[in-house]
Coordinates of C-alpha atoms and ligand atoms in Angstrom, one line a residue:
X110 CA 9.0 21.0 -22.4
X111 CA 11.9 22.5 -21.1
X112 CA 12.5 21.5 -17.4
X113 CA 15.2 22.6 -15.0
X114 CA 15.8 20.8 -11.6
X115 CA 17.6 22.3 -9.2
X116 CA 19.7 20.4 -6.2
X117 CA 21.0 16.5 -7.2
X118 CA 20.0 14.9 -4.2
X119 CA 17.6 11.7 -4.3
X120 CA 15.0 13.7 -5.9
X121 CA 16.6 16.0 -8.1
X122 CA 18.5 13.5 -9.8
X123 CA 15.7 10.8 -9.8
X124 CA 13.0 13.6 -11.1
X125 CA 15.3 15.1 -13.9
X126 CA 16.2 11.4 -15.4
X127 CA 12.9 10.6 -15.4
X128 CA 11.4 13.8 -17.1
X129 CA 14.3 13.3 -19.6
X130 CA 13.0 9.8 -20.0
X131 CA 9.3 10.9 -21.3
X132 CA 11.1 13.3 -24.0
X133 CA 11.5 16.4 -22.2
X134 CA 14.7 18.6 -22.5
X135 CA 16.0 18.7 -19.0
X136 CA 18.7 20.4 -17.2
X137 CA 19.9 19.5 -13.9
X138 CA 21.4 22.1 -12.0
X139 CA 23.9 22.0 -9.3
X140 CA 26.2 24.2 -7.4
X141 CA 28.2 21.8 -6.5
X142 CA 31.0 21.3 -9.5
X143 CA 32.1 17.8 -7.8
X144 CA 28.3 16.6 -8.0
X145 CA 28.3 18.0 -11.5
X146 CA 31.2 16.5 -12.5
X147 CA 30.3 13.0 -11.3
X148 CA 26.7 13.2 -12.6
X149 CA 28.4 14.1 -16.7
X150 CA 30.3 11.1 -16.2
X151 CA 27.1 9.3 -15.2
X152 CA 28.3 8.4 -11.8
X153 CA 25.8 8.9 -9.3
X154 CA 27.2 10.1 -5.6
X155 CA 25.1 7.7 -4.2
X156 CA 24.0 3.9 -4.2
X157 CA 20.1 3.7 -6.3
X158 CA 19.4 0.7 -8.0
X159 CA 18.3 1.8 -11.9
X160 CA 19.8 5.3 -11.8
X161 CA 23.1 5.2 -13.4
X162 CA 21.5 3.1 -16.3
X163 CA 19.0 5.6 -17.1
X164 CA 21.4 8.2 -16.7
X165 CA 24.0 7.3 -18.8
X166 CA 20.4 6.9 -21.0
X167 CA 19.5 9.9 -21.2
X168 CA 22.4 12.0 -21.4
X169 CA 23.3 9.8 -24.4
X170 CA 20.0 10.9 -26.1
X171 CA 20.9 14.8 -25.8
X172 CA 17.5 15.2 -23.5
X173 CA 19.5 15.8 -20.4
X174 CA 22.4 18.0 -19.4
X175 CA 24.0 18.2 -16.2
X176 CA 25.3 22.1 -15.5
X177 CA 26.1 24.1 -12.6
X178 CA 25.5 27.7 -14.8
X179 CA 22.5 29.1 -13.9
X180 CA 22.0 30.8 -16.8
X181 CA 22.4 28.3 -19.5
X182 CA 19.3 26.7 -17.6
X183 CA 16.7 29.4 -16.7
X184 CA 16.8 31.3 -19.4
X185 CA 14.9 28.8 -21.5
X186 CA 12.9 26.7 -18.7
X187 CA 9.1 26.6 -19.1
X188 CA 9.0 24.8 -15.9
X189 CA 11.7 25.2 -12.9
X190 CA 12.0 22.8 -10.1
X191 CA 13.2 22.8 -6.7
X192 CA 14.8 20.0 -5.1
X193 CA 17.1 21.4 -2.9
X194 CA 17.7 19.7 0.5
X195 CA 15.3 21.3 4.0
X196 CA 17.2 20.1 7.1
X197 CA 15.9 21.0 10.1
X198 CA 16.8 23.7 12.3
X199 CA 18.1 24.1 15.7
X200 CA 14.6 24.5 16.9
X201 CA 13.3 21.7 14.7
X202 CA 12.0 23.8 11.9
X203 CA 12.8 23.3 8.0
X204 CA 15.7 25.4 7.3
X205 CA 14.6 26.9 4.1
X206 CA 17.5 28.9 3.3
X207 CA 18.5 26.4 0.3
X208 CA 15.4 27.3 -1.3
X209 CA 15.7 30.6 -0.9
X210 CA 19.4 31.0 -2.5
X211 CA 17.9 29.1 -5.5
X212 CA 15.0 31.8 -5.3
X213 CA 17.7 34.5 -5.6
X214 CA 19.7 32.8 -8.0
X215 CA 16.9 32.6 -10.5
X216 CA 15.8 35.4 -10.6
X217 CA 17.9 37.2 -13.3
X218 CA 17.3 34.8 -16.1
X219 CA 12.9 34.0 -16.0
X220 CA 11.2 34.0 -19.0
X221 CA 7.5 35.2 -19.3
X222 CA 4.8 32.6 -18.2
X223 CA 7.8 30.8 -16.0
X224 CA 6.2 27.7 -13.3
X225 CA 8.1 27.5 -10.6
X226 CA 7.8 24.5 -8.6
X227 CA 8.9 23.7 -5.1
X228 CA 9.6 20.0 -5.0
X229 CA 11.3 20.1 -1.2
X230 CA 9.2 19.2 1.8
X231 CA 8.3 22.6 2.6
X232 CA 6.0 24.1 5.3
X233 CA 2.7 25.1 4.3
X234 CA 3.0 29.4 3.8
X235 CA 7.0 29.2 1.6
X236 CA 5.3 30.0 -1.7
X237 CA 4.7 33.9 -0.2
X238 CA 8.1 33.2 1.0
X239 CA 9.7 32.4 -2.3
X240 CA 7.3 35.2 -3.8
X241 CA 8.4 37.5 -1.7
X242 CA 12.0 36.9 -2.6
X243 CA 11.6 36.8 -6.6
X244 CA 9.5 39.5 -7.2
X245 CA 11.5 42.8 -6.6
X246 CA 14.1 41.0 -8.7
X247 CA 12.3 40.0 -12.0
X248 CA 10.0 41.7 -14.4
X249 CA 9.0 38.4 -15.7
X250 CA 5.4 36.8 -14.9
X251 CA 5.6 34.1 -13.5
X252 CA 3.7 31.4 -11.4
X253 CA 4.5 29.5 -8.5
X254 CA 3.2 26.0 -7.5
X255 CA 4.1 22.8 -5.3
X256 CA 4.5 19.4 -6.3
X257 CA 5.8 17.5 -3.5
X258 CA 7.8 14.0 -3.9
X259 CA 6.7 10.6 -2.6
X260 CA 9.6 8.5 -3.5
X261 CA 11.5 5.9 -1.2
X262 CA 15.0 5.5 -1.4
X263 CA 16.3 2.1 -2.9
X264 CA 12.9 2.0 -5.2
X265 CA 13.3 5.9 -6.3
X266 CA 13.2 5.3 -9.8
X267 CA 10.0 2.8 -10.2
X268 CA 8.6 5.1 -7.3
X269 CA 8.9 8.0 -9.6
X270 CA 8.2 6.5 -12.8
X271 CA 5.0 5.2 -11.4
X272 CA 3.8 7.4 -8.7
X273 CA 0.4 6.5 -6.3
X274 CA -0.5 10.1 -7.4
X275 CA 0.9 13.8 -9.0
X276 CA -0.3 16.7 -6.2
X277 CA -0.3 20.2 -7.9
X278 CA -0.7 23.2 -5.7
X279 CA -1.0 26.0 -6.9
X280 CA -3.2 29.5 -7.2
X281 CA -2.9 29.8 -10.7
X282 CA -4.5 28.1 -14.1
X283 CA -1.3 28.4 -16.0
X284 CA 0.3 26.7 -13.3
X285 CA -2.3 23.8 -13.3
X286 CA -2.5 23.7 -17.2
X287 CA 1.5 23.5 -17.3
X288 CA 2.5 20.7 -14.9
X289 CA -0.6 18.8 -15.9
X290 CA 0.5 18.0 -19.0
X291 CA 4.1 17.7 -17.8
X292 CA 3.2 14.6 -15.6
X293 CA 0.3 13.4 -18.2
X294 CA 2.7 10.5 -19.0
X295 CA 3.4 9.1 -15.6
X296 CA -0.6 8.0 -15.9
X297 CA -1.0 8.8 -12.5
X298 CA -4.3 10.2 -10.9
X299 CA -3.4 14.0 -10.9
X300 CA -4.5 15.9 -7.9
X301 CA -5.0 19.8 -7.6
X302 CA -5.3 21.4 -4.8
X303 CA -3.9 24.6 -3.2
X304 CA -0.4 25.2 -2.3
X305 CA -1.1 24.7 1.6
X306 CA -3.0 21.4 1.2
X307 CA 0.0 20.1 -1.3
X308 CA 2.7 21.2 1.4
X309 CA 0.1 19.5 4.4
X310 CA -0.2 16.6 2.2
X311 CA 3.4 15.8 2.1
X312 CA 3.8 15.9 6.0
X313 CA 0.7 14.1 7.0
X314 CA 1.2 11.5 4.9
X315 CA 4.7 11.0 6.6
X316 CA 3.9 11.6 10.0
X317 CA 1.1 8.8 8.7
X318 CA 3.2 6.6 8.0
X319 CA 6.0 7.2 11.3
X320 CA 2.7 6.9 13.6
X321 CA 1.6 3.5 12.3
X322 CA 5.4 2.1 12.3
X323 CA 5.4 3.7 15.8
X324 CA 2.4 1.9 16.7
X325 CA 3.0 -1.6 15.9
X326 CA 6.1 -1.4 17.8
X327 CA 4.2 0.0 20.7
X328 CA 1.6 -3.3 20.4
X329 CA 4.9 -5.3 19.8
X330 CA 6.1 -4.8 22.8
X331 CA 2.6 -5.6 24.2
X332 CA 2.8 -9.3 22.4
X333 CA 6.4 -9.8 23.9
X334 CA 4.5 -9.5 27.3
X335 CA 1.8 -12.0 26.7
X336 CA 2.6 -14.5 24.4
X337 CA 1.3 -13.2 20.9
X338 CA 3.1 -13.2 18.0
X339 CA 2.7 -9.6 16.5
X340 CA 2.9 -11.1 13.3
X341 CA -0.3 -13.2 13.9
X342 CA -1.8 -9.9 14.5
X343 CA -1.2 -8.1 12.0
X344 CA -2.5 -10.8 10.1
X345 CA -6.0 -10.2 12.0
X346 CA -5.9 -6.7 11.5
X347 CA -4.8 -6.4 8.2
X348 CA -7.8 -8.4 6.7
X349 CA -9.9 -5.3 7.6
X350 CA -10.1 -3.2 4.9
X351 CA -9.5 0.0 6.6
X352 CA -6.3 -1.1 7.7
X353 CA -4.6 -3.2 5.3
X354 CA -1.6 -5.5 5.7
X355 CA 1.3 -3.4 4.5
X356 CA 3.4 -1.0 6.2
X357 CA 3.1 -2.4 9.6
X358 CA 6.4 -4.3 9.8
X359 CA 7.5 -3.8 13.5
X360 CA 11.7 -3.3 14.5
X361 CA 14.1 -1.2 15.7
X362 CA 11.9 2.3 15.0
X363 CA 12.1 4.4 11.7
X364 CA 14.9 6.0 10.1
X365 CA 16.4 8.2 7.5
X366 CA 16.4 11.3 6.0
X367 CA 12.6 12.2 6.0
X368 CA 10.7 10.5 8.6
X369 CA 12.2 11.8 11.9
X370 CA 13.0 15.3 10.2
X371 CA 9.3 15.4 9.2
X372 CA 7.6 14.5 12.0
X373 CA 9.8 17.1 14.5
X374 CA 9.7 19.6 11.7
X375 CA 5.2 18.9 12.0
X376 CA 5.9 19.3 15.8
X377 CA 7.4 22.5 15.6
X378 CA 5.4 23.8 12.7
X379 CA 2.1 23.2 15.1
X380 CA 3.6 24.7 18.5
X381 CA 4.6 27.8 15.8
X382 CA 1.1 28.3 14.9
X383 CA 0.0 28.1 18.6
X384 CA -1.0 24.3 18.4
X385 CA 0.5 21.9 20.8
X386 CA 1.6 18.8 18.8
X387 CA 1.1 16.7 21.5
X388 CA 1.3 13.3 19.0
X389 CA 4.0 14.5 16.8
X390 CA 6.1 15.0 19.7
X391 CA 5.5 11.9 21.7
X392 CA 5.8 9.7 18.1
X393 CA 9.3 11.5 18.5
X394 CA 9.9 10.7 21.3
X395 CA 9.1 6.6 21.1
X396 CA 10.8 6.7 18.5
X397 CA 13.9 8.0 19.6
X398 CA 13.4 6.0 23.0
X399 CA 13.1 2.5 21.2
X400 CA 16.9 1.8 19.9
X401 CA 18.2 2.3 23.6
X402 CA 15.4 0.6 25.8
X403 CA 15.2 -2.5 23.4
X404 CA 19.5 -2.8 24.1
X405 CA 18.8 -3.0 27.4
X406 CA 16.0 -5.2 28.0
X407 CA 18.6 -7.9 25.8
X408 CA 21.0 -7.2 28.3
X409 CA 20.5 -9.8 31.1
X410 CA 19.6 -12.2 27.9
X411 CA 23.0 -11.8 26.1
X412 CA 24.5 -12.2 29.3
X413 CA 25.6 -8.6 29.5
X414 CA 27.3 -6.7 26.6
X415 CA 31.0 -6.1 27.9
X416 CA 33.1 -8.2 26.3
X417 CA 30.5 -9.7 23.3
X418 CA 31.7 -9.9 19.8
X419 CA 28.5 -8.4 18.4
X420 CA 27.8 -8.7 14.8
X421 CA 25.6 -5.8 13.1
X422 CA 24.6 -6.5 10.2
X423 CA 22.9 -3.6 7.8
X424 CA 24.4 0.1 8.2
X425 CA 22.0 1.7 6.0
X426 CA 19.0 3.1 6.8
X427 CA 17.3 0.6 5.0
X428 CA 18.0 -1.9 2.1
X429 CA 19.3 -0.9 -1.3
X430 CA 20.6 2.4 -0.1
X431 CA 23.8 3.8 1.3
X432 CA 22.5 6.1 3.2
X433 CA 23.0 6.3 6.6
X434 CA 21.2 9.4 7.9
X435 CA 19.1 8.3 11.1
X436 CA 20.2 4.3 10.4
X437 CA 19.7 2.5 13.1
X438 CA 23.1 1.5 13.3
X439 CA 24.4 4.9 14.6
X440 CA 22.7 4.6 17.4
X441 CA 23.1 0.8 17.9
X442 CA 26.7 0.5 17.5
X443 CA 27.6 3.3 19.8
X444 CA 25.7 2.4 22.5
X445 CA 27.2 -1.2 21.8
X446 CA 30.7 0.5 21.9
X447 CA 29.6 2.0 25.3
X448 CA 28.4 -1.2 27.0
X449 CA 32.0 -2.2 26.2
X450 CA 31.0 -5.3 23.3
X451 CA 33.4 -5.5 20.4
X452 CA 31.5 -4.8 17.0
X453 CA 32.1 -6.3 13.6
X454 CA 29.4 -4.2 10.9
X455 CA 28.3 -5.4 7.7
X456 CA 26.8 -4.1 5.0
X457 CA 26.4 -4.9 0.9
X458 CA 27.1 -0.9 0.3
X459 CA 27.1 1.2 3.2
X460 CA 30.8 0.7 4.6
X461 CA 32.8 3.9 3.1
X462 CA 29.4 5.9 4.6
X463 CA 30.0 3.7 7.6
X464 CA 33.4 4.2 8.1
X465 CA 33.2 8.0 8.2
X466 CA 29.7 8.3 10.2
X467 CA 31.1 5.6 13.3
X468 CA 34.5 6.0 12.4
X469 CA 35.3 7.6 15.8
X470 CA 34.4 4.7 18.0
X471 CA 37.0 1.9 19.2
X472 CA 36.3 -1.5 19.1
X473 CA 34.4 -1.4 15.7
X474 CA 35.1 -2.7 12.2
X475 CA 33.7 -3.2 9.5
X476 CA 33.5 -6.1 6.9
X477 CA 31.8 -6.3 3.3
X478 CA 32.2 -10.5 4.2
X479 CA 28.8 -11.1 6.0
X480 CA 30.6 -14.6 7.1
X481 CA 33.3 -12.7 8.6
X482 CA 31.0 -10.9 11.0
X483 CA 28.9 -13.6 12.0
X484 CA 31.9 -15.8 13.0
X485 CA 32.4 -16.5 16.5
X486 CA 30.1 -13.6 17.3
X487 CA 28.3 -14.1 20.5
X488 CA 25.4 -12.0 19.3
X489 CA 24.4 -11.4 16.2
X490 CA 21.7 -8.4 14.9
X491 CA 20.0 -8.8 11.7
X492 CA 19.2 -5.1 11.9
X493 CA 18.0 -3.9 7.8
X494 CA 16.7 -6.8 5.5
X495 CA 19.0 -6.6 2.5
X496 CA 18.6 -9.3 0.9
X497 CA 22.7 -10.6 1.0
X498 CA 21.7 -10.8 5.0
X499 CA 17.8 -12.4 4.7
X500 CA 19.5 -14.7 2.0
X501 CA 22.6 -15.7 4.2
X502 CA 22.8 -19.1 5.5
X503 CA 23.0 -18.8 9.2
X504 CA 22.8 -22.0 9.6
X505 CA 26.2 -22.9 8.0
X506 CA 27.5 -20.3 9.3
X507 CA 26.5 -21.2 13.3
X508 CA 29.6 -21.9 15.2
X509 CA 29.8 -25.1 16.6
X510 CA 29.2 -25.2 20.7
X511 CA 29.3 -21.7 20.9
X512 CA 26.1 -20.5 22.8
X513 CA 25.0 -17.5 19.8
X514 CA 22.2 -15.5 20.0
X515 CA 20.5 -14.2 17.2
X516 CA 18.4 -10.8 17.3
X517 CA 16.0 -10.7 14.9
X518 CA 15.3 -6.9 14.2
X519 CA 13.2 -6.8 11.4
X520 CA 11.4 -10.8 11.9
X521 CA 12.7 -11.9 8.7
X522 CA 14.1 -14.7 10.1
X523 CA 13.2 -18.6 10.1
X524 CA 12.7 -18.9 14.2
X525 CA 12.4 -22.8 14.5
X526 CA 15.3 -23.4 11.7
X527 CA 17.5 -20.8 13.7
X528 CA 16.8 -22.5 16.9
X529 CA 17.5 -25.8 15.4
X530 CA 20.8 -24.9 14.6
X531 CA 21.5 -24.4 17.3
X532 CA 21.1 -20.3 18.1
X533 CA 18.8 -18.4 20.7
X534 CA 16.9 -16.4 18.9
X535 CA 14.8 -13.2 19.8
X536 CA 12.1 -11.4 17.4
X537 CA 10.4 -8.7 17.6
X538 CA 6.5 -8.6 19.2
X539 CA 6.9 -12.5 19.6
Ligands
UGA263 C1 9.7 7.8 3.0 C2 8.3 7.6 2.5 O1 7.9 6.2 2.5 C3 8.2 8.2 1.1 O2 6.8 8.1 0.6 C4 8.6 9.7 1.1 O3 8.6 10.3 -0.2 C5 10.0 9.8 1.7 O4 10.0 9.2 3.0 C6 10.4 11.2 1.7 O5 9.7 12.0 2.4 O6 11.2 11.6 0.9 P1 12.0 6.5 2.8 O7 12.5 7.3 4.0 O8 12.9 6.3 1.6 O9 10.6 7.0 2.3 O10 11.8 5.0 3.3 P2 10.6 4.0 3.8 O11 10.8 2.8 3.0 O12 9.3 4.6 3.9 O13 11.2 3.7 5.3 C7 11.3 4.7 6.3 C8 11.7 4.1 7.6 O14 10.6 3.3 8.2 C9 12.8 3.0 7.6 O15 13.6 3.2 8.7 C10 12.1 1.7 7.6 O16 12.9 0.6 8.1 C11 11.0 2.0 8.5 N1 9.8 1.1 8.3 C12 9.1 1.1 7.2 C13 9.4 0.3 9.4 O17 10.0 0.2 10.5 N2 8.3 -0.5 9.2 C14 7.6 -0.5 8.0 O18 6.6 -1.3 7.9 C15 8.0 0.3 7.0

């Protein structure tokens, strides 16, 4: 089939390698002639593990083409997709109007029969939207659907390769008939529904997923209180089948580019319909509560923060990324910077995103030498478990009659082989 993504963020680019990858002839589309530029040269603009190999892959094989001329990629697509960036708005709603200069910028160039896909998290009503737009500037049929994307960053490429599931909304058979056979090789159950469940889909299972992150750190804090270890309990809870063990790891909240844009972008969808989103907002809220109150219940602990070398290791938002959108250390390190400690940051890939993002505050560096920031540090925060920092040997690395203390943020830590070396150590829930 011929596919056209547009936008080469995370998803466009992951989606259109992929497609290219089960035989299809793909163009991704950009307006951005830097991007485009990059992406021919196979250079991703950002960190994925697996995407620049199958990149450089495909392009090789002739089955995908990176342009920014809209014309040389409509006017042949069977199937057009959307991947253009949603932030949120000023009043916390998606900003759609990405999606709709791609809607406008299509236009000209459909051919008959045409399935347009919307592949950003959209809210449930944009396919009149993008309807509304296209219409009075085509005389091509053509049929609309959404297909929402599931994929994590730092596993993008397994994640798309094998999704959970393939959601197809749409109104239309052609529509169904079209994208079905599209994602027949990811052998992935293949759900169709109608637009608005596919668009609900997408948020619920995100605000989901923030609500139980959200509550484990709300029963953490519990444990810290009375003596349980949170990871003992989610042990007990996880053995019930309804629950399940995974996704409950308790820290330092959620991050990055979709969780805390969704689950506002859920609240203000709801009080825009007239429904109070009384849970969406105070999962917000927690969330964006946690970073600060946990820094100062350690306070009296690290004896106060003015004047601590404070090591922060993990900038990005999580491992095997580079991005730094929500991270937990741009809140952490600031607030750091504010209580007056000295910060040394460390991160595997993250430092050049780093440097720009907390690049205004004093008293911060920044290292790609993990031993370098732990050295001499009076406090050390394992904040993101890459695996260079869950690897590291602390113990080695402890300086000698130096009272350190070692927070834990993610409990990936050894507790007893840390304290026999000689740190105080500090978990999370324990
Ligand atoms: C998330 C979803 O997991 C994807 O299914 C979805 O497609 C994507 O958002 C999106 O909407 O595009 P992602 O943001 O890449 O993916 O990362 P996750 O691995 O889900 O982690 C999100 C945040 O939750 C991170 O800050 C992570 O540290 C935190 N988290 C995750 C926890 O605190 N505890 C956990 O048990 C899991």
């Amino acid at each position: 089939m011929n596919v056209t993504v547009i936008g080469t963020g995370f998803v466009g680019v992951v989606t259109s390698a992929v497609l290219a990858s089960f035989g299809n002839t793909v163009f991704g589309l950009d307006v951005d002639e830097k991007k485009i530029a990059l992406l021919q040269h196979n250079t991703v603009p950002f960190y994925e593990p697996d995407l620049e190999e199958l990149l450089a892959e495909q392009q090789a094989s002739g089955n995908l083409t990176f342009t920014t001329d809209y014309k040389q990629a409509i006017e042949n697509a069977d199937v057009i997709m959307i991947a253009v960036g949603t932030p949120s708005a000023a009043d916390g709603t998606a900003d759609l109007k990405f999606v709709k200069m791609v809607a406008e910028s299509i236009s000209p160039y459909l051919k008959n029969n045409v399935v347009i896909v919307v592949k950003s998290t959209v809210p449930p009503g944009t396919l009149s939207v993008i309807d509304d737009i296209i219409s009075p500037l085509t005389s091509a049929s053509y049929h609309l659907a959404s297909v929402p994307e599931f994929l994590r960053e730092g596993s993008a490429v397994q994640d798309t390769v094998h999704p959970d599931r393939v959601v197809i909304g749409a109104n239309s058979e052609h529509a169904f008939a079209v994208l079905s056979e599209l994602h027949l090789p990811f052998k992935a159950p293949i759900i169709t529904v109608k637009p608005e469940s596919a668009q609900m889909g997408k948020y619920t299972a995100n605000a989901y997923l923030a609500t139980r992150i959200t509550f484990i750190n709300q029963i953490a804090n519990l444990c810290e209180k009375n003596g349980a270890d949170i990871n003992e309990v989610i042990k007990i809870i996880g053995h019930d089948k309804r629950i399940g063990q995974h996704y409950w790891y308790p820290g330092f909240g959620y991050g990055g580019s979709c969780f805390p844009k969704d689950v506002k972008e859920l609240a203000a969808y709801a009080r825009s319909v007239n429904e109070e989103a009384n849970l969406m907002v105070t999962i917000n809220q927690l969330n964006e509560n946690r970073i600060p109150e946990l820094l100062n219940q350690y306070t009296e602990l690290v004896g106060g923060w003015a004047g601590k070398k404070v090591a922060v290791l993990g900038l990005s938002f999580k491992p095997n990324t580079n991005d730094m959108r929500e991270a937990p250390s741009t809140i952490v390190i600031p607030i750091l910077q504010d209580k007056g400690a000295t910060v040394v940051g460390y991160d595997p890939k993250a430092i050049p995103e780093a440097r720009v993002m907390i690049a205004s505050h004093p008293n911060v560096s920044f290292t790609e030498d993990i031993s370098e920031s732990v050295a001499n540090a009076d406090v050390i925060i394992a904040l993101i478990e890459w695996p260079e920092i869950t690897s590291f040997d602390f113990t080695s690395a402890k300086t000698s009659g130096k009272k350190q203390i070692f927070i834990d943020a993610r409990n990936q830590h050894n507790q007893s082989q840390l304290e026999a070396a000689g740190y105080t150590y500090i978990g999370i829930g324990r």
